[in-house]
Tab-separated table of C-alpha atoms and ligand atoms in Angstrom:
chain	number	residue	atom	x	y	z
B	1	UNK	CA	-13.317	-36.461	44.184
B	2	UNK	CA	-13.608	-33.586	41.903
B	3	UNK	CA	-10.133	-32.486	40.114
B	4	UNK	CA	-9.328	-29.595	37.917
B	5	UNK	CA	-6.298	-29.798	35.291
B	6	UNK	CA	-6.054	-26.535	33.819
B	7	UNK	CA	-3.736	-27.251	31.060
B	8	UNK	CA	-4.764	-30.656	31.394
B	9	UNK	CA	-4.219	-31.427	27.248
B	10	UNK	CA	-0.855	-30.737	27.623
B	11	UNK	CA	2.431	-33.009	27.794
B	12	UNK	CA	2.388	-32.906	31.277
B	13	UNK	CA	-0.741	-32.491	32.294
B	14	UNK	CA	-2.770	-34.962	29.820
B	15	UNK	CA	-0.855	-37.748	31.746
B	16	UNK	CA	-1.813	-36.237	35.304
B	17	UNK	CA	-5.739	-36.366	33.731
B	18	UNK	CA	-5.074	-40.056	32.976
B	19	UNK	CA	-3.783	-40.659	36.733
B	20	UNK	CA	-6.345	-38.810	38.420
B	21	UNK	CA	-9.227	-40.683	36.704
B	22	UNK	CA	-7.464	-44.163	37.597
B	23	UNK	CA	-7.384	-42.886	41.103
B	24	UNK	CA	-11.115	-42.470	40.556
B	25	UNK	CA	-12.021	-38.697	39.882
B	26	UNK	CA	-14.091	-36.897	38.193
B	27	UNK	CA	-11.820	-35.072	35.944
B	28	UNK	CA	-11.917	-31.289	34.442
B	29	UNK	CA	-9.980	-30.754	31.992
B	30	UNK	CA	-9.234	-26.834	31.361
B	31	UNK	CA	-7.117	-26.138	28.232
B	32	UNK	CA	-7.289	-23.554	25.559
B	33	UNK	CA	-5.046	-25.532	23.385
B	34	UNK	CA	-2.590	-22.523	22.699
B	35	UNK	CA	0.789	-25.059	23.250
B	36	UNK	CA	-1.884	-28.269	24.293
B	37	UNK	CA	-3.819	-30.778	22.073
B	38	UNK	CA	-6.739	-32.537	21.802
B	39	UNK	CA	-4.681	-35.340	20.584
B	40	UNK	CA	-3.199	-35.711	23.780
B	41	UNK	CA	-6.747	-36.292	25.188
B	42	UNK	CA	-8.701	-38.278	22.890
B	43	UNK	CA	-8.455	-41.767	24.267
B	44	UNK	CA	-10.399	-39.965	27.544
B	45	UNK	CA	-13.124	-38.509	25.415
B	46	UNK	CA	-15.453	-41.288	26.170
B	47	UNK	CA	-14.554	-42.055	29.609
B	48	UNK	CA	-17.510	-41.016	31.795
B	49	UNK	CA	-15.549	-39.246	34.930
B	50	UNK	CA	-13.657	-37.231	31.943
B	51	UNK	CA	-14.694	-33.385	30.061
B	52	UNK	CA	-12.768	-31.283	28.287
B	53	UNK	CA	-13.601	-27.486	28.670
B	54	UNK	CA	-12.000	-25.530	25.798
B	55	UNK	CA	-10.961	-22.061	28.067
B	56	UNK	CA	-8.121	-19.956	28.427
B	57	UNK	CA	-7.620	-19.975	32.187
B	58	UNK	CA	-6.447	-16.291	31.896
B	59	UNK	CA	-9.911	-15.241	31.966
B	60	UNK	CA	-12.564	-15.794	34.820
B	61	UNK	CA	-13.881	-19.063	34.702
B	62	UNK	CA	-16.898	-20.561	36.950
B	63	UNK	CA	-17.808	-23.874	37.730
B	64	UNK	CA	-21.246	-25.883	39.001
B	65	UNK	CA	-21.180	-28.358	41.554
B	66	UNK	CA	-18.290	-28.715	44.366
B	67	UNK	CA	-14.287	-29.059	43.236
B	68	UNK	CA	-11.740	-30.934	45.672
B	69	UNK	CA	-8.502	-30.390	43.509
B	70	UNK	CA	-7.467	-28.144	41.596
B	71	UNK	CA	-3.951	-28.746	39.650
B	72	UNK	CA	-2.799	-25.759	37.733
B	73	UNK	CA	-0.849	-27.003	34.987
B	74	UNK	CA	-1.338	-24.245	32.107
B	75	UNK	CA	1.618	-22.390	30.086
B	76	UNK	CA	3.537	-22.709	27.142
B	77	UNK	CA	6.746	-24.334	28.465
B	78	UNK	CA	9.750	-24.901	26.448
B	79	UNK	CA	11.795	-21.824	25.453
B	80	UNK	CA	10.765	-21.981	21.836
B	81	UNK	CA	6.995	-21.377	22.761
B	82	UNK	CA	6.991	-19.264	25.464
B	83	UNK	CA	9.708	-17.007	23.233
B	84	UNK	CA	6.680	-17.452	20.504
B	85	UNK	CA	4.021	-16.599	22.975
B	86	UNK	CA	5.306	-14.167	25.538
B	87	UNK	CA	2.195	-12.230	26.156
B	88	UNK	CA	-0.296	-14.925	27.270
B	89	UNK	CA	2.715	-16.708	29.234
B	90	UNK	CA	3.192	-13.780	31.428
B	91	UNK	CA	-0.943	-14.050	31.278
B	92	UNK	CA	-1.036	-17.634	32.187
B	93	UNK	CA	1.069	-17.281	35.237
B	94	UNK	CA	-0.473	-14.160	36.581
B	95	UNK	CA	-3.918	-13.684	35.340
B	96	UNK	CA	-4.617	-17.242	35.177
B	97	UNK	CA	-2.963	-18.538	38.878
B	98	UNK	CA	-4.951	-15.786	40.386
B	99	UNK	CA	-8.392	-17.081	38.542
B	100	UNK	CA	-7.313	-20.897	39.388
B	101	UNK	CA	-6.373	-19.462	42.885
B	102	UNK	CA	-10.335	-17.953	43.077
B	103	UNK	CA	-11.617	-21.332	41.957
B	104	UNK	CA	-9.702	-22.835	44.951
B	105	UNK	CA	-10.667	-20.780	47.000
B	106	UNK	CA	-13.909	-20.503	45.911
B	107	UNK	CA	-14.750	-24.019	46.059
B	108	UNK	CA	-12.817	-24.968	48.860
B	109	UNK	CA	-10.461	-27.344	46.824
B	110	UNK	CA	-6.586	-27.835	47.321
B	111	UNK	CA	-4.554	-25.920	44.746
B	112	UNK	CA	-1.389	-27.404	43.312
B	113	UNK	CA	0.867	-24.791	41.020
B	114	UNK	CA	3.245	-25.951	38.458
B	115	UNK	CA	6.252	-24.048	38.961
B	116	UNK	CA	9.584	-24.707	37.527
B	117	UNK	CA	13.444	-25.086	37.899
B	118	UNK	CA	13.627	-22.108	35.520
B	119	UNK	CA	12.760	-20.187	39.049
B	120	UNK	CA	16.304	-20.659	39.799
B	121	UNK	CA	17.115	-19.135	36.453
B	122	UNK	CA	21.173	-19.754	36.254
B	123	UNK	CA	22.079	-21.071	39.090
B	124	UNK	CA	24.938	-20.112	41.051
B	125	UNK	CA	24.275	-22.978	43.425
B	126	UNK	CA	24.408	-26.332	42.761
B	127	UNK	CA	22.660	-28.818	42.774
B	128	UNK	CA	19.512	-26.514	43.482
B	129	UNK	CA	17.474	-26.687	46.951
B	130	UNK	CA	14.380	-25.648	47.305
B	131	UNK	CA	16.027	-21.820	49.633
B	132	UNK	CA	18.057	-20.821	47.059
B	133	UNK	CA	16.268	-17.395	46.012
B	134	UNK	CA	17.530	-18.210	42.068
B	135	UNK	CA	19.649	-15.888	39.302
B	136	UNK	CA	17.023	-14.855	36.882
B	137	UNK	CA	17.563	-12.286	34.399
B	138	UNK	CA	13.801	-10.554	34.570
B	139	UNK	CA	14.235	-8.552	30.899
B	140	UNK	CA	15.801	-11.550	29.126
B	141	UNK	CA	14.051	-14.165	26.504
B	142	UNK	CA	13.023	-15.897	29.483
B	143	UNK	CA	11.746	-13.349	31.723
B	144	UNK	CA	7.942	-13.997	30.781
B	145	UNK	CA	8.322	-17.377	31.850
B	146	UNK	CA	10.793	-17.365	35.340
B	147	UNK	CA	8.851	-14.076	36.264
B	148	UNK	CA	5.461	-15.413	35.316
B	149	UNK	CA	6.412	-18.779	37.599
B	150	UNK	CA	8.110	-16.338	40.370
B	151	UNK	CA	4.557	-14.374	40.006
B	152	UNK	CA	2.507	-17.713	40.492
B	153	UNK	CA	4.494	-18.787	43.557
B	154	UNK	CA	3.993	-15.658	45.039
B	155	UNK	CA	0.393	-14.872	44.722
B	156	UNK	CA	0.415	-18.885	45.940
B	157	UNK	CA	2.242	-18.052	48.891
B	158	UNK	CA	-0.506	-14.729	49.279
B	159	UNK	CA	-3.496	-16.809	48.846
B	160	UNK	CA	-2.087	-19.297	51.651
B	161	UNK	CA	-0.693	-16.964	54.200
B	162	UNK	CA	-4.339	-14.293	53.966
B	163	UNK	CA	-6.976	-16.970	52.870
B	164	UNK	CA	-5.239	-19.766	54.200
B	165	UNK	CA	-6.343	-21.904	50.667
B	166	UNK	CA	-4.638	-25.451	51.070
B	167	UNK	CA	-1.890	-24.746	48.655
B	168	UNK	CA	1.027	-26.925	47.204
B	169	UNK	CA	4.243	-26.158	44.582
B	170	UNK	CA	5.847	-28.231	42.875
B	171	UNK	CA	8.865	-27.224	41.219
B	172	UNK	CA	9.768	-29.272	37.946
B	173	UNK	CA	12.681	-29.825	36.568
B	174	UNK	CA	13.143	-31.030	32.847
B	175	UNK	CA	10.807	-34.189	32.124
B	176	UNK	CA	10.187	-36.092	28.700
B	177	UNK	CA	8.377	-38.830	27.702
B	178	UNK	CA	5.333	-39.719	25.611
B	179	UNK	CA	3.108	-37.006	24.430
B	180	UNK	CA	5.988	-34.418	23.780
B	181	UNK	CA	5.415	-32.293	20.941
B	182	UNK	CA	7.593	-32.935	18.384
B	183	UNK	CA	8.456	-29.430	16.797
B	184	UNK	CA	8.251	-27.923	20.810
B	185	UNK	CA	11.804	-27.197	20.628
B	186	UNK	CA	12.981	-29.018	23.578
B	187	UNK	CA	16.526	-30.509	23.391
B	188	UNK	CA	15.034	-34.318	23.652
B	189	UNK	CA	12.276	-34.091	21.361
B	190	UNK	CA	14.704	-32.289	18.543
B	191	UNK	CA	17.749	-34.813	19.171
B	192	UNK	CA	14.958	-37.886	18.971
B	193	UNK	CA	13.354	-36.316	15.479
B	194	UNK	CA	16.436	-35.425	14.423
B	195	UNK	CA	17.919	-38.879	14.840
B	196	UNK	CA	15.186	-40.357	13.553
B	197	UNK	CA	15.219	-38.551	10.541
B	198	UNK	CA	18.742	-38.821	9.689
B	199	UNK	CA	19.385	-34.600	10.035
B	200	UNK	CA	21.857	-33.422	11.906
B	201	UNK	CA	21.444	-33.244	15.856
B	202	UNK	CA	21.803	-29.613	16.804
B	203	UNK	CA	23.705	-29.149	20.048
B	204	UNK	CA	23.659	-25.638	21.104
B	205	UNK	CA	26.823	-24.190	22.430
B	206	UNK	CA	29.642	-26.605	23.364
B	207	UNK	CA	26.858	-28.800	24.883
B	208	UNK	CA	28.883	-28.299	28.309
B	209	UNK	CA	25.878	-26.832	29.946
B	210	UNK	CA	24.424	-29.401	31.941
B	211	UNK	CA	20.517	-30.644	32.424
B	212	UNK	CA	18.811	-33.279	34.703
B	213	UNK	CA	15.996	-35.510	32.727
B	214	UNK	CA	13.091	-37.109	34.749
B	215	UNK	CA	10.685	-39.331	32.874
B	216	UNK	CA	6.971	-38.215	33.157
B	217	UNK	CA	5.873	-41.454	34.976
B	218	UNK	CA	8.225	-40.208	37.808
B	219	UNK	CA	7.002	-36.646	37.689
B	220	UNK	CA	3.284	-37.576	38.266
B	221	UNK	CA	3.635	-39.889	40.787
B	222	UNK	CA	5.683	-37.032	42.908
B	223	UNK	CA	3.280	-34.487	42.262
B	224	UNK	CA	0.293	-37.196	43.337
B	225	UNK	CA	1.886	-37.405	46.872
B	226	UNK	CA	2.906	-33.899	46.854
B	227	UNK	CA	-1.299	-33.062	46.439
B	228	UNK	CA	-1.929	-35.227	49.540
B	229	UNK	CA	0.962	-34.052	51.583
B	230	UNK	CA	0.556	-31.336	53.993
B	231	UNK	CA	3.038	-28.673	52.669
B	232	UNK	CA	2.612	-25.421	51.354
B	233	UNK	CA	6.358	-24.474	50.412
B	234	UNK	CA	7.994	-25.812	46.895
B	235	UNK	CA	9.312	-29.120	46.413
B	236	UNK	CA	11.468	-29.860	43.507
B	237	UNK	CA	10.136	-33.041	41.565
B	238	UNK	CA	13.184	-34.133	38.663
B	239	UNK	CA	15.404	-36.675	38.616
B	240	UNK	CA	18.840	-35.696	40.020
B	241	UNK	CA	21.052	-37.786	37.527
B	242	UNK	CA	22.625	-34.840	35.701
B	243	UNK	CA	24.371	-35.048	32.370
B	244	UNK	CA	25.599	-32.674	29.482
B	245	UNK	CA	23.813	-31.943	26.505
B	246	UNK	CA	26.519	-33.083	24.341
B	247	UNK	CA	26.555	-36.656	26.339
B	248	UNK	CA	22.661	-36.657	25.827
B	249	UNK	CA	23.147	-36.100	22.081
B	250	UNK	CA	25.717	-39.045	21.745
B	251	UNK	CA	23.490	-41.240	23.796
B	252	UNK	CA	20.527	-40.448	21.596
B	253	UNK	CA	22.424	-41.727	18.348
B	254	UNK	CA	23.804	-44.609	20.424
B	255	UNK	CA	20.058	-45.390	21.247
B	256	UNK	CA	18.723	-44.985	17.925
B	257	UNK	CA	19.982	-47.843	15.745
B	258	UNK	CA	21.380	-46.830	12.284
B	259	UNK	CA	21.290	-43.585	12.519
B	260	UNK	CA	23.133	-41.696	10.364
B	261	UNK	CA	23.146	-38.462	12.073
B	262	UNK	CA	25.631	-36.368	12.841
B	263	UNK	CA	26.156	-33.660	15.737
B	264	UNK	CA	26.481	-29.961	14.668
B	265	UNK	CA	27.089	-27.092	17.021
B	266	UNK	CA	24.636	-24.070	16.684
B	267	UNK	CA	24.704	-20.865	19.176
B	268	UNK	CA	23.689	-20.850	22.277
B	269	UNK	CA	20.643	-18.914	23.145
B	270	UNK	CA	20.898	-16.467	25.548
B	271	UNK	CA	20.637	-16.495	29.181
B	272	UNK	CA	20.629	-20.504	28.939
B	273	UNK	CA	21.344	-21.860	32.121
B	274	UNK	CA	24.432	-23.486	32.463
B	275	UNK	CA	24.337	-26.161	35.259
B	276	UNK	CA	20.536	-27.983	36.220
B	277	UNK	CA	20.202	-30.567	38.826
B	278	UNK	CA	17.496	-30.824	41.875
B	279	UNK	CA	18.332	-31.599	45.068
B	280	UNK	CA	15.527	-33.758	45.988
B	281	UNK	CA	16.187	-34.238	49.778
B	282	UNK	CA	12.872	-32.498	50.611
B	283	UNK	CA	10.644	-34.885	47.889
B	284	UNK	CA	13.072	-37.563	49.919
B	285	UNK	CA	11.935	-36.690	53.324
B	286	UNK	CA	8.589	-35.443	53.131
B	287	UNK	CA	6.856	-37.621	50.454
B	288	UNK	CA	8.802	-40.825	50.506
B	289	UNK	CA	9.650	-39.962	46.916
B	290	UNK	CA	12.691	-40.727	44.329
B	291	UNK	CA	12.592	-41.294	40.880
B	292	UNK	CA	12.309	-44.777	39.596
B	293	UNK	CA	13.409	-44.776	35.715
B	294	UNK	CA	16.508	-44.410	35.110
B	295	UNK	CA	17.227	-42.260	31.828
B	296	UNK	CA	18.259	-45.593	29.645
B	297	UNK	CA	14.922	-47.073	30.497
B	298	UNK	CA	12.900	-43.697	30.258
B	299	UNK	CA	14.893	-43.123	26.220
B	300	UNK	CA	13.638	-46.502	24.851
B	301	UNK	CA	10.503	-45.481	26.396
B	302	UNK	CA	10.391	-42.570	24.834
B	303	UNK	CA	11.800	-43.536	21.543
B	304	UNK	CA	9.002	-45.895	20.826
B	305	UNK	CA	6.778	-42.873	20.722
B	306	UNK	CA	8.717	-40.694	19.030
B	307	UNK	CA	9.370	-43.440	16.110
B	308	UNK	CA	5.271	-43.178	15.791
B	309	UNK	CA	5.361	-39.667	16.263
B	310	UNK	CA	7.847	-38.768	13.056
V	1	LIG	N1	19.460	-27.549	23.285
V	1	LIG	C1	20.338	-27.990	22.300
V	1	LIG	N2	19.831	-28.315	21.077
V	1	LIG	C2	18.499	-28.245	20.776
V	1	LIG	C3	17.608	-27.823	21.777
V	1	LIG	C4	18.114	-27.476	23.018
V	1	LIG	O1	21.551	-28.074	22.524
V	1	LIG	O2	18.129	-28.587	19.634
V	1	LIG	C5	19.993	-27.224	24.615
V	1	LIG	C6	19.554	-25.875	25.158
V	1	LIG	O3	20.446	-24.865	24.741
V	1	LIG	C7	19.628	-26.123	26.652
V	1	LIG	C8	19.269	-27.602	26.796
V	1	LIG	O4	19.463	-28.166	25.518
V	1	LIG	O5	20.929	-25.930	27.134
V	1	LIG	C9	17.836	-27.831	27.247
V	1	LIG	O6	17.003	-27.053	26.438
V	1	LIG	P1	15.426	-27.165	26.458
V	1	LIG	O7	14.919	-26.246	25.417
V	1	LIG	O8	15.032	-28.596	26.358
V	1	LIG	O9	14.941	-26.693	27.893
V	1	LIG	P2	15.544	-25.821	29.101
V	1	LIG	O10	16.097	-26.816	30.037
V	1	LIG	O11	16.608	-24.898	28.581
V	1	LIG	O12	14.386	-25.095	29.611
């Protein structure tokens, strides 16, 4: 088996390279390292089913020999850098799903698109299910990226129903774990460094709006059975345990022993959604799949990286 991970030096996607090649693939990994790095990827340098290809998947891109898989995992993905890089997010989801789509197509291969709770934009139904249509706000701070995502599912969708490519989409919902960038601006990576570091933890808001964490583990093992199910509509992959950001922010300090942080309240950016959780009945159903880690588990996890990372 031949798999390609566009983005695939990323959070996310440098642990779905990792899987793949224990599964035994030959991996490709695509990644112009715009929000990725090679750090992420540098204990699978030497590994002989592994290569790096340093390209931005927004232009064309060709490929020798045959390609079973390809997993399109490429976009900046927290607020902070997609509000830093609007231009080639709106690329990344358009330009590049339709050149990851031709290599799919092209080749044959099953195509797998990371798309995103941020589809559902702020919810007015709760917990989300894969029908609800979303509440997105297409000229907001996050328009590049819902649009981009509502783009990629779309020309998905197009490249099933007319070419009839073998497609898949996966829908995730917040994830953390090992490999998170530290200055990315997520809420867990800021609350970890901040508590770490003895600053303040900044809690945007009231820290009433709520947010559903999945550790990564989790994430790639639904997205692994998602590949070899036989679905073409979106599943949501997160963990459905859904707490405030203020209660993740007071469980952070509780986790991280001496800290001497305190919690400050900072505005709230806008169009934030206020309520996150996945209904996972579908993942349930059709893949067999729930999360395993619960979020205590998946912190201390977490925090042993992050106290490397700081
Ligand atoms: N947030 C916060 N403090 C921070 C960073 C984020 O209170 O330092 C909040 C943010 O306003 C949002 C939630 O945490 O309500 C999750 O934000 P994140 O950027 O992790 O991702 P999102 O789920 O909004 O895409």
């Amino acid at each position: 088996m031949r798999t390609v991970i566009t983005g695939g030096a990323g959070f996310i996607g440098s642990h779905l390279c990792e899987r793949f090649l224990a599964e035994g693939h030959e991996v490709l990994c695509v990644d112009n390292l715009l929000t990725g790095t090679r750090r992420n990827i540098e204990h699978l340098a030497d590994h002989p089913r592994f290569r790096f290809i340093e390209h931005n998947i927004s232009e064309p891109i060709e490929l020798e020999g045959s390609v079973d898989n390809v997993l399109h995992f490429a976009s900046p993905a927290s607020p902070v850098d997609y509000l830093a890089h609007p231009i080639p997010t709106l690329k990344v989801g358009s330009l590049g799903t339709h050149n990851a789509l031709g290599l799919a197509k092209a080749k044959d291969a099953r195509f797998l698109l990371a798309s995103t709770s941020e589809v559902y934009g702020d919810p007015e139904v709760h917990p989300q299910r894969e029908d609800y249509w979303g509440n997105v706000n297409p000229i907001g701070p996050r328009g590049c990226y819902d649009e981009a995502k509502r783009f990629a599912e779309a020309i998905t969708m197009a490249y099933h129903r007319y070419h009839g490519v073998k497609t898949r989409i996966v829908r995730i919902f917040n994830t953390y774990g090992p490999r998170m960038r530290l200055n990315d601006g997520r809420v867990l990576p800021n609350f970890m460094r901040q508590a770490l570091r003895g600053e303040p933890i900044t809690v945007y808001g009231e820290g009433q709006q709520t947010r559903s964490f999945c550790y990564v583990d989790d994430l790639v093992e639904g997205i692994f059975r998602l590949l070899h199910a036989d679905f073409s509509e979106p599943v949501n992959i997160g963990n459905p345990s859904e707490i405030t950001v203020l209660q993740l922010a007071q469980e952070i300090i509780a986790l991280v022993a001496g800290t001497k942080s305190q919690i400050i309240y900072e505005d709230l950016p806008q169009d934030d959604p206020r309520r996150r959780k996945p209904d996972i009945t579908r993942a349930r159903e059709l893949l067999g799949w729930e999360p395993k880690v619960d979020r205590s588990e998946g912190l201390r996890r977490s925090l042993e990286y992050f106290q490397g990372a700081v």
